[in-house]
Amino acid sequence: MTQLTLGVIASALVPLGAAQAAEKIKVGLMLPYTGTYAALGTAITNGFKQYVAEQGGKLGGYEVEYFVVDDESDPSKATENASKLVKRDSVDVLVGTVHSGVALAMAKVARDTKTLLIIPNAGADELTGPLCAPNVFRSSFSAWQPAYAMGKIVAERGHKNVVTVTWKYSFGEQSVAGFKEAFEKAGGKVTKELYLPFPNVEFQPFLTEIASLKPDAVFVFFAGGGAVKFVKDYDAAGLKKSIPLYGSGFLTDGTIDAMGGSGEGLLTTLHYADNLTNPKDQAFRKAYALSYKAQPDVYAVQGYDAAQMLKTGLDGLKGGKFDKDAVAKAMETAKIDSPRGAFTLSKAHNPVQDIYLRKVEGRDNKLVSVAQKGLADPARGCRM
C-alpha cells in the first residue's frame, strides 16, 4: 500500500468534529482605542470578547482569530485601515466602528470587496438607508432612533421652543434631524441649531448664545469626552437650573462618573438602561463586572450583540466552510436575546428595538419608562 493511499485513508478516518475544530473565523476589529472615543472602542471590544468567551472561545464551532486596528476616529485613514484588514489579513468579518465618518468609509470597502460588516455603534442613517447592502449589518441603532424618541418626549413635557447643539458631522446632524422631526410633528419648534467642528469642545460661545435665546429646553448630541465637558460647562454656566437639558443617551453612557454631580437628573433616550430586569441583562452585567472590573454600558452591549449576531450567522453554516452569503442570510432572520431586550432586524439590517427614557441617578442611567416600543428606523433610501 503506497504512502499516498495511507494518507487518504487516514484523512477519511479523521472525525468530522475534528475537521470542524480546525476551522477559524478571522474577525477584524477596527475601533478607536485612542482619542475622544477610546473608552467606547474598548467597551465594544470587551463586550464582543465576553460573548465569545461565554461560548468557550468559539462562535458556531469556529475558533475566533482577532486582527485589531486603532481607527483613531479619523475618516482620512479609514479606507486604508479597512483595506489592510480585508486584503492583507484576509479577515472574514469586519467589526466597526464608533465614528460615523469612519464607518461610512468602512461600509464602502465592505461593499466593494463583498466582506461581511457588523457595525457595533456608528449610527449614520445612510448605513442602513441609501448605503444599505446585503452584507452590512448593525447591532446598535440609527442616529434617528433615540433622537426621534426624545423629540416625542420633549414635546410631551410641554416644551414649545428648543435650541439644539452638536458636532457638525453626519451623526450629530442626523440626531438633530430625528429629534426635530418628532418634536415639530408634535407642535414644537426648533428655534436654532448650533454646530461646532468635531472634536472641538470650546462650548462657551454656544452657552452664551443659549442664555441669550432663553429657549424652553436644549437638546444635544455629544459622546465621550465631549459629552463630559459639555455637561460640566452647561452646569457651571448656571443653565442647568433654568433651561432643561435633554440628549440622546450617549450623553450620559459611560460618562457619568467623569461628570461628577453635573449629570445628576439628566433625561436621555436610548436602547439600553442600567436597571433593566430581564435575566439576560442581569447575567451579562454580572459577568462583565467580573471580567473587566467595571460596569458595562450601551457600547459593551452593542459589542456583545455584534458577536451574538455573528454566531447566529455562523450557526447557519452547520459546520461547513465559511460562506458569507449563507451567514448573512441566517443573520437577517435572527431574533437576538440581547441584554437591552430581545430585538429583530429590519429589512435594512438595523435593530427594531425599544427605546427607553432614562434619568441619571448617582452613577446610573435609571429606567423611567419605554419612550418608544419596537421602534424601527424608516431606512429612507434603502433599496434592498
Short mmCIF file of N, CA and C in Angstrom, two decimals, residues 208 311 334:
data_model
loop_
_atom_site.label_atom_id
_atom_site.label_comp_id
_atom_site.label_asym_id
_atom_site.label_seq_id
_atom_site.Cartn_x
_atom_site.Cartn_y
_atom_site.Cartn_z
N THR A 208 -23.27 80.98 25.92
CA THR A 208 -23.66 82.40 25.99
C THR A 208 -24.87 82.66 25.10
N LYS A 311 -22.56 34.84 15.63
CA LYS A 311 -22.77 33.42 15.97
C LYS A 311 -24.03 32.89 15.29
N ALA A 334 -32.64 36.58 12.33
CA ALA A 334 -32.35 36.26 13.73
C ALA A 334 -33.20 37.09 14.69
#
